[in-house]
C-alpha positions as YAML, in Angstrom:
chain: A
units: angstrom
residues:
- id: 1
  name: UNK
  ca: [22.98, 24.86, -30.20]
- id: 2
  name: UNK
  ca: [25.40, 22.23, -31.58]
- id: 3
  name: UNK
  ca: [27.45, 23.12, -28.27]
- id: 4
  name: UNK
  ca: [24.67, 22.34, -25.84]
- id: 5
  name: UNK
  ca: [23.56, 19.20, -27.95]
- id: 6
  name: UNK
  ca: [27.32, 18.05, -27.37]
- id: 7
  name: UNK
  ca: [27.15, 18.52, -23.77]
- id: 8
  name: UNK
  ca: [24.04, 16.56, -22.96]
- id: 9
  name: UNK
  ca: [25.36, 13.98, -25.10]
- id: 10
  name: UNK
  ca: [28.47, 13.96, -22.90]
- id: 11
  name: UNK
  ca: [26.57, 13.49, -19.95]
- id: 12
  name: UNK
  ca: [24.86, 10.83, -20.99]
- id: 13
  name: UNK
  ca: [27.66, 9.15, -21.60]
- id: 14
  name: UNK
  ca: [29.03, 9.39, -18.49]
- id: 15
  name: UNK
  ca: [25.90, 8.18, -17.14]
- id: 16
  name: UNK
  ca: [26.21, 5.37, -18.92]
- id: 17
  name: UNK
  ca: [29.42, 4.69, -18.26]
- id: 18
  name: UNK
  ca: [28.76, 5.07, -14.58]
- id: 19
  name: UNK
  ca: [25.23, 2.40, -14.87]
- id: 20
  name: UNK
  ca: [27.53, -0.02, -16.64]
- id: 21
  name: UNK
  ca: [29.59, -0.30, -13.69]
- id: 22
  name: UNK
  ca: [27.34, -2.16, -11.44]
- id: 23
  name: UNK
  ca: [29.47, -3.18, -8.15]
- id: 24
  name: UNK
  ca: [28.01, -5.60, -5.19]
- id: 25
  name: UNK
  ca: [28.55, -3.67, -2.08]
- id: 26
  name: UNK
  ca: [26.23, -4.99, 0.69]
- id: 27
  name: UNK
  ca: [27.84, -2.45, 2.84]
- id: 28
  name: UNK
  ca: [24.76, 0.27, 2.71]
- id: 29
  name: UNK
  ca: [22.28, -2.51, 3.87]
- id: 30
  name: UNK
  ca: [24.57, -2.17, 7.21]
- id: 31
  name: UNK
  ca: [23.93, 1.67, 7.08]
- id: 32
  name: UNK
  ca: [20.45, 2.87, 8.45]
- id: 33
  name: UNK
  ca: [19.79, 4.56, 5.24]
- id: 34
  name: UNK
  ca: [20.29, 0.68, 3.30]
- id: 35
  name: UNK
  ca: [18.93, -1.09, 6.78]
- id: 36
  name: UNK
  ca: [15.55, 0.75, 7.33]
- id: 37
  name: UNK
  ca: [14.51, 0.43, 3.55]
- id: 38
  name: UNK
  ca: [14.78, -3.31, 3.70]
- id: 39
  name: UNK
  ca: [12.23, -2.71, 6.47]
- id: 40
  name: UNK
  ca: [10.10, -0.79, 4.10]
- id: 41
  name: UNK
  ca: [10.31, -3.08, 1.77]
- id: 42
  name: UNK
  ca: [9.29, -5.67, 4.11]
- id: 43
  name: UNK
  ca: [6.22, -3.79, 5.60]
- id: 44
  name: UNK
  ca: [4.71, -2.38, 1.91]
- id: 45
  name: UNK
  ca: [4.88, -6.60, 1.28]
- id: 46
  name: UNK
  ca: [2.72, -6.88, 4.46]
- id: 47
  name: UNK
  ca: [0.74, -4.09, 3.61]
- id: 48
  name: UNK
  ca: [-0.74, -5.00, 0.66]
- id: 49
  name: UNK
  ca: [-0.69, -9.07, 0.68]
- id: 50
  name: UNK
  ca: [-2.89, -8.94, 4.30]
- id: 51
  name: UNK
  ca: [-4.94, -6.77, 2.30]
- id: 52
  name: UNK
  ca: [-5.48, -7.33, -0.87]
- id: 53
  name: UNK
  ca: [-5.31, -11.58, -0.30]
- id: 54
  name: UNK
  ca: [-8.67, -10.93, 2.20]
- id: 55
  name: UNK
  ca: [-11.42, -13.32, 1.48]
- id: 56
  name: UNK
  ca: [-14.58, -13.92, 3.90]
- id: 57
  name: UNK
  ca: [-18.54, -14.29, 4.46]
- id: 58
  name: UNK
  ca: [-21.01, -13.87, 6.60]
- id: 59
  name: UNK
  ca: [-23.80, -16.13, 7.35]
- id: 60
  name: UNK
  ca: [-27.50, -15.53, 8.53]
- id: 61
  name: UNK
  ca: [-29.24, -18.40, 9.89]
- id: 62
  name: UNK
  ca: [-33.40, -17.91, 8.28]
- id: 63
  name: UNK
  ca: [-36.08, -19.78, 9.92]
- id: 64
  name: UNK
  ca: [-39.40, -19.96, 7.56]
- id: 65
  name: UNK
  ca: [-43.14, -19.22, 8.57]
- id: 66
  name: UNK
  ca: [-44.64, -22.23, 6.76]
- id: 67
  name: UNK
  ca: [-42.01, -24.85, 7.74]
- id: 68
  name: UNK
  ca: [-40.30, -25.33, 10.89]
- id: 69
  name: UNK
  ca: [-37.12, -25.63, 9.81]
- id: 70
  name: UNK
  ca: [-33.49, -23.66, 9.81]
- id: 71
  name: UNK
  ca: [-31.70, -22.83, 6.47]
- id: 72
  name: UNK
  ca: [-28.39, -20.45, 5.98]
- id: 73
  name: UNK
  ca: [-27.90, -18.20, 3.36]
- id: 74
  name: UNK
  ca: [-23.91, -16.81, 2.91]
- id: 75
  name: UNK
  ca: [-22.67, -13.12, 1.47]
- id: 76
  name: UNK
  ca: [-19.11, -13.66, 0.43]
- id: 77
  name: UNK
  ca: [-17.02, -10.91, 0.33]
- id: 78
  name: UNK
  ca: [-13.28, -9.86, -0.12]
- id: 79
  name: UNK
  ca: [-11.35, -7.47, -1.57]
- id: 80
  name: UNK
  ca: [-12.12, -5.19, -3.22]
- id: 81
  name: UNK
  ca: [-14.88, -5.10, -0.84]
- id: 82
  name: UNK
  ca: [-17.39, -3.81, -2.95]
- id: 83
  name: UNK
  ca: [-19.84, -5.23, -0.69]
- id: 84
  name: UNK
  ca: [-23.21, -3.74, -2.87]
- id: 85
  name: UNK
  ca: [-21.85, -6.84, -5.28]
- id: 86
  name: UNK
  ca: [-21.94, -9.67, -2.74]
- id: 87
  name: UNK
  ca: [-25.47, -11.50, -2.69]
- id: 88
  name: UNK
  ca: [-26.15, -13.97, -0.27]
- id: 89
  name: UNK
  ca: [-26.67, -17.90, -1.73]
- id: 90
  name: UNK
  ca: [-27.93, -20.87, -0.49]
- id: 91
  name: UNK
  ca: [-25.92, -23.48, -0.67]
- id: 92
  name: UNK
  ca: [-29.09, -26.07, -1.44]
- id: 93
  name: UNK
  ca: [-31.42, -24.64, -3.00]
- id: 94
  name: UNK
  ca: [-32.47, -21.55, -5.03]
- id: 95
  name: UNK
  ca: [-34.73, -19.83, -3.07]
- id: 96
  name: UNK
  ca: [-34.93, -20.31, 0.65]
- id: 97
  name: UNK
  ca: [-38.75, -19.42, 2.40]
- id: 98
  name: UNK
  ca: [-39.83, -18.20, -0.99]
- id: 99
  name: UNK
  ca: [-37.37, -15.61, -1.45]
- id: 100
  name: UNK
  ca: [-34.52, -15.36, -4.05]
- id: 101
  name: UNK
  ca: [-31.75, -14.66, -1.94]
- id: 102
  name: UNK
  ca: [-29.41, -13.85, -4.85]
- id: 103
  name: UNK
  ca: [-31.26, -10.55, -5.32]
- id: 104
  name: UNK
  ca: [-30.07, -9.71, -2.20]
- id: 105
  name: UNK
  ca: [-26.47, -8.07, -1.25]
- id: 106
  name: UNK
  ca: [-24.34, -6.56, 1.71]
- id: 107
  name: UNK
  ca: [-24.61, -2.74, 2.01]
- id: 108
  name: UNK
  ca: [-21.53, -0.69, 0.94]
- id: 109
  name: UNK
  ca: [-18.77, -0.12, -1.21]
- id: 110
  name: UNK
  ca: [-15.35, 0.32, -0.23]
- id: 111
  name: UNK
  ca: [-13.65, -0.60, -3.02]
- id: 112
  name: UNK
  ca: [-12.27, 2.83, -3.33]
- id: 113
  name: UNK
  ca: [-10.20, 2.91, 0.30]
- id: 114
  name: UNK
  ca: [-8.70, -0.34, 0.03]
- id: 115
  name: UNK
  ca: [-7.60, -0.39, -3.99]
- id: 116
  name: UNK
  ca: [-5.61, 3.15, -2.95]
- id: 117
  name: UNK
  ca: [-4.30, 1.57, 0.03]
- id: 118
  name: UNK
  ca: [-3.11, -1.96, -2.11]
- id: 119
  name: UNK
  ca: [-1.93, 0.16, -5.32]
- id: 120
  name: UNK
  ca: [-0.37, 2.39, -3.08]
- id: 121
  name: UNK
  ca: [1.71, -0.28, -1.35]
- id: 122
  name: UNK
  ca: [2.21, -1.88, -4.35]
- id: 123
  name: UNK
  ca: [4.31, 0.86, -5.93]
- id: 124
  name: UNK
  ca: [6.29, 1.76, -2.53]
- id: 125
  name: UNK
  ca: [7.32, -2.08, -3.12]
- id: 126
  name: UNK
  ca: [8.40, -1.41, -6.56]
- id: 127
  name: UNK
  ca: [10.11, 1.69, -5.80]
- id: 128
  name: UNK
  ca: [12.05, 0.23, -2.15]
- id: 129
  name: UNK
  ca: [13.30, -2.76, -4.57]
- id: 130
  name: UNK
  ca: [15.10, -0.13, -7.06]
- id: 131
  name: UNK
  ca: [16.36, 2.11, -4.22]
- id: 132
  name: UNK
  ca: [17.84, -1.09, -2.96]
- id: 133
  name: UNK
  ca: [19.10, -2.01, -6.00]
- id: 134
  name: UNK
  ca: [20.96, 1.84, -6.68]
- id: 135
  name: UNK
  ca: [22.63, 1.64, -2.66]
- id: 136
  name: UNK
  ca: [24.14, -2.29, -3.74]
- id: 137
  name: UNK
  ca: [25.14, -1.77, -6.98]
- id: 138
  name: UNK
  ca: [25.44, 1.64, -7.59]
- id: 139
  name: UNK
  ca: [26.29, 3.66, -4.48]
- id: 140
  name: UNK
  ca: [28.97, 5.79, -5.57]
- id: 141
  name: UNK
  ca: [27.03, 7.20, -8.29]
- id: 142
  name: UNK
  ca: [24.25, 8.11, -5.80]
- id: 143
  name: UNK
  ca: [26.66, 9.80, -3.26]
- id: 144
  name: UNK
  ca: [28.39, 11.88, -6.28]
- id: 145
  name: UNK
  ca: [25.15, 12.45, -7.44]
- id: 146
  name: UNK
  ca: [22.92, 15.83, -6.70]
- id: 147
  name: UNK
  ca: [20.08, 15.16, -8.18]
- id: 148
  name: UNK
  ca: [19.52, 11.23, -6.40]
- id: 149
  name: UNK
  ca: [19.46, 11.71, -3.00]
- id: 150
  name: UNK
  ca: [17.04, 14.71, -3.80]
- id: 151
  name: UNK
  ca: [15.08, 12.81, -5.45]
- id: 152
  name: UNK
  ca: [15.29, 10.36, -2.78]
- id: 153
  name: UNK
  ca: [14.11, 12.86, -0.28]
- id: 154
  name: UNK
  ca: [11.40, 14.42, -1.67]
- id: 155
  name: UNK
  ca: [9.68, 10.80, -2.40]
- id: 156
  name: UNK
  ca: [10.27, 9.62, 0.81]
- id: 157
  name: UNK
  ca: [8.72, 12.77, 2.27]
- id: 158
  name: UNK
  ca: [5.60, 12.10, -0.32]
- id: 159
  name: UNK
  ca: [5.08, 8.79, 0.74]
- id: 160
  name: UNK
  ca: [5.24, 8.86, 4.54]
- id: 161
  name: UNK
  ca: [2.15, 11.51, 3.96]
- id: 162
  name: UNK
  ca: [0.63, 9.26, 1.45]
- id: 163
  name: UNK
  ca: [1.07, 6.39, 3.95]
- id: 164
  name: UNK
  ca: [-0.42, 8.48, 6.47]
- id: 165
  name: UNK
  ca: [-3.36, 9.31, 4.01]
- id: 166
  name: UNK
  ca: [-4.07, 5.79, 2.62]
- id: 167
  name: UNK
  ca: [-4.28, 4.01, 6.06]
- id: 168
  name: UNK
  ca: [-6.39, 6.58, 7.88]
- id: 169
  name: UNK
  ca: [-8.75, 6.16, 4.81]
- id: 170
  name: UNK
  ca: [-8.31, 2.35, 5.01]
- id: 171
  name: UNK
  ca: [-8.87, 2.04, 8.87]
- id: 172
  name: UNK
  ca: [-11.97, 4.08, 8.41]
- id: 173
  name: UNK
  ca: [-13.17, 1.61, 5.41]
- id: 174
  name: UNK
  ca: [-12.55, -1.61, 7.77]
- id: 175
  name: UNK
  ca: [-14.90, 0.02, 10.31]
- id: 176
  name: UNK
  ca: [-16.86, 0.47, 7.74]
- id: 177
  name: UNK
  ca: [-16.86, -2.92, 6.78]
- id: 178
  name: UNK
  ca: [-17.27, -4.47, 9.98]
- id: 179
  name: UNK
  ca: [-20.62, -2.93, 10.45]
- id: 180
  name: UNK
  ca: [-21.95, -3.79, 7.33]
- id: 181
  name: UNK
  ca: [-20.91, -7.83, 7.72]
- id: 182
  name: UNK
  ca: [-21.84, -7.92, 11.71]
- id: 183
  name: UNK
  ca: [-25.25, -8.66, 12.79]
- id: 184
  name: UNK
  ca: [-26.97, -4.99, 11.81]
- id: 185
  name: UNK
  ca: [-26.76, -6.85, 8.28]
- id: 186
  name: UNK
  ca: [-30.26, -7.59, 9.36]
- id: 187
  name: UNK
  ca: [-31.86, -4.74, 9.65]
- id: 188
  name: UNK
  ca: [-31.36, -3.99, 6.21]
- id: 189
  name: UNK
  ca: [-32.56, -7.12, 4.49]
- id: 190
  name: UNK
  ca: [-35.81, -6.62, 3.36]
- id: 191
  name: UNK
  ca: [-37.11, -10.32, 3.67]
- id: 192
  name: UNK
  ca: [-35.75, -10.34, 7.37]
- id: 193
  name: UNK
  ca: [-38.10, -7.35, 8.28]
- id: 194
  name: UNK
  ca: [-40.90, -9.01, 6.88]
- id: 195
  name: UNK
  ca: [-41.50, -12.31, 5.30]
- id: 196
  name: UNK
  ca: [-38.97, -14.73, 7.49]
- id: 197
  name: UNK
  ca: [-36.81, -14.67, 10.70]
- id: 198
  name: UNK
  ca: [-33.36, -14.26, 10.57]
- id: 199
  name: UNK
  ca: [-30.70, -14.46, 13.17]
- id: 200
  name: UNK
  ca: [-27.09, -13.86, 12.40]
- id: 201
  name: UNK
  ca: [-24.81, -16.29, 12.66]
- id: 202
  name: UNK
  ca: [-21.03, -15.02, 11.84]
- id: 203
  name: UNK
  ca: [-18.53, -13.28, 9.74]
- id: 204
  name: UNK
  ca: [-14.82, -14.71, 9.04]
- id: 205
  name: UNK
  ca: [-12.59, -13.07, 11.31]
- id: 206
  name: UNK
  ca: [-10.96, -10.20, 9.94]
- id: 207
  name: UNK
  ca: [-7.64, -10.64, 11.69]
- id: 208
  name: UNK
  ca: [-5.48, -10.19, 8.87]
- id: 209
  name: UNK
  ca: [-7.23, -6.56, 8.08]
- id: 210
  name: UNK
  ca: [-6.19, -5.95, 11.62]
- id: 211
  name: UNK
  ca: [-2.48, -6.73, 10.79]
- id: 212
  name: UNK
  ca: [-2.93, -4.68, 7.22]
- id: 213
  name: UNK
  ca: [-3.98, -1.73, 8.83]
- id: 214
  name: UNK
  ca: [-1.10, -1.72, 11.29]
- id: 215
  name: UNK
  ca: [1.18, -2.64, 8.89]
- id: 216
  name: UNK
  ca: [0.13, 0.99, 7.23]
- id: 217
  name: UNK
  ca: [0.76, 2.96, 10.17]
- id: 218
  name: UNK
  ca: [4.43, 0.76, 10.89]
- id: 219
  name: UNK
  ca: [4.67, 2.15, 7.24]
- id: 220
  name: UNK
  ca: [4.40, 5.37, 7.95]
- id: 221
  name: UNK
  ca: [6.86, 5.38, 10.92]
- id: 222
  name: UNK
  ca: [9.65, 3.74, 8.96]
- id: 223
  name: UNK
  ca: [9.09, 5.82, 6.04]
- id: 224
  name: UNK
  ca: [9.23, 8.91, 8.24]
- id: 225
  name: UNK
  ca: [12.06, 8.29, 10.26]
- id: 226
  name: UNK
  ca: [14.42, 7.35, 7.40]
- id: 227
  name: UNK
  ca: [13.58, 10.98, 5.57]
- id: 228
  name: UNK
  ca: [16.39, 12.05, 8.05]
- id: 229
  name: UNK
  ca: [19.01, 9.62, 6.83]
- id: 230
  name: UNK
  ca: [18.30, 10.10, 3.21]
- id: 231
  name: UNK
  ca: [18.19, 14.48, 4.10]
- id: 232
  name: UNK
  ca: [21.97, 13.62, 5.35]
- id: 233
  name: UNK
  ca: [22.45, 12.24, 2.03]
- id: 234
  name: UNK
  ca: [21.63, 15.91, 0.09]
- id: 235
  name: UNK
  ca: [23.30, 18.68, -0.80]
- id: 236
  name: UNK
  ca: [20.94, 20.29, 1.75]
- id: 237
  name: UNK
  ca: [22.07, 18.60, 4.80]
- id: 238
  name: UNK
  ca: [26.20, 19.23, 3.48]
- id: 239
  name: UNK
  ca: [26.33, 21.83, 1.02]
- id: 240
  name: UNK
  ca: [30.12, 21.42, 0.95]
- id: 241
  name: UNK
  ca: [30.51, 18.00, -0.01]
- id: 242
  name: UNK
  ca: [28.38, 18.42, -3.29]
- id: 243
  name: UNK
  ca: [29.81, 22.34, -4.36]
- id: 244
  name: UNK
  ca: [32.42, 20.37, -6.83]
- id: 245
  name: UNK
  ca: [29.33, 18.41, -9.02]
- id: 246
  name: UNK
  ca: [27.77, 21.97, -9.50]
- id: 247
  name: UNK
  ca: [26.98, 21.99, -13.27]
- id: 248
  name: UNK
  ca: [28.72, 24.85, -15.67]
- id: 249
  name: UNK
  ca: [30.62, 25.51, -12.23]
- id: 250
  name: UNK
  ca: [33.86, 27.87, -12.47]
- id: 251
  name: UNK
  ca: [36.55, 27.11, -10.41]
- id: 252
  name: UNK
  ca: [37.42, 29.45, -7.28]
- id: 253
  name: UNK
  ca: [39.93, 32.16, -8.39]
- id: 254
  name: UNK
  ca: [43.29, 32.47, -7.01]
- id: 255
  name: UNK
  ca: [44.05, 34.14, -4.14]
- id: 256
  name: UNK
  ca: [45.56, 37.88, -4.70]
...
């Protein structure tokens, strides 16, 4: 017991010793396996800030029985997009043709999809920054290291199906979306089936969803591409290299 208490402690230490000596190399950025996670880190930015930065509303135009006139109530809307939350308001008065608009909301919630999508991208931020951090500073320990580039490899394999998972769900939501904000909006208002008129007027572009949702897919390339560099990086891809860092490993015998 003592003896195995004695070893882990040992190993920690080296650890430590080898985290304490934090070198600048900028050398792995040049390598695809540094290179193409800058790019990752780049996209998840993308990913989530188009996104999760999405504000917008959508405007009916409601022309009243007893007076002549043209008034427009506004839904506004952004993320999370849980659109069963966003009642329309006019910006005047209270109610508009007798009806209290601000009983009224947009059909849907989506909040589910795109919080996945942003958290997801989020934490594949968080994680490219430290991976970026171990190939500068501490390459050498990553390269003598087993259990690293492993670990490396099955995370990138995890996220490029989690990318892959996360966007299809997202794309779907922004279809989703666009429906419920687009002129059909009508045909579920109550008041515009019965007591007023209502013609639809527009809905804030939703460009930047656009560019999020491709920015997921881009995602998904990058990520999968690169889980060949980081394989070449595992004992998997060059069992040779990484015999000597077996642990409790004997030495070969001598030759007879």
């Amino acid at each position: 017991m003592a003896s195995n208490i004695y070893m882990v402690h040992q190993r920690v230490s080296r650890l430590g010793q080898r985290m304490s000596s934090f070198q600048l190399n900028l050398n792995p950025l040049k390598e695809p396996l540094g290179f193409i996670k800058v790019l990752e880190w780049v996209a998840s930015i993308f990913a989530f800030a188009t996104c999760g930065g999405y504000k917008g509303k959508t405007e009916i135009l409601v022309s009243c029985q007893k007076h002549p006139e043209n008034k427009t109530v506004t839904a506004a809307f952004g993320y999370p997009f849980r659109l069963n939350q966003a009642s329309f308001d006019a910006p005047l008065e209270l109610n508009v043709c007798a009806v209290k608009w601000d009983q009224h909301v947009l059909i849907g919630d989506y909040s589910s999809s795109a919080q996945f999508y942003v958290t997801f991208a989020v934490f594949v931020f968080l994680y490219c920054t430290a991976a970026l951090v171990l190939y500068v500073g501490y390459m050498n320990l990553y390269r003598d290291s087993r259990k690293l580039p492993m670990a490396d490899f099955v995370v990138t394999l995890v996220a490029t199906f989690l990318w892959l998972v996360s966007t299809s769900a997202w794309a779907k939501a922004l279809t989703d979306i666009k429906i419920a904000t687009s002129y059909r909006i009508i045909q579920e208002l109550k008041p515009c089936t019965s007591q007023v008129t209502c013609h639809f007027v527009s809905v804030t572009s939703m460009g930047s969803l656009n560019v999020s949702v491709i920015f997921g897919f881009l995602n998904m390339i990058l990520w999968g591409g690169n889980a060949w560099f980081v394989y070449k990086e595992t004992s998997l891809h060059s069992p040779s290299n990484t015999a000597s860092h077996n642990q409790g490993g004997m030495p070969p015998p001598a030759g007879i």
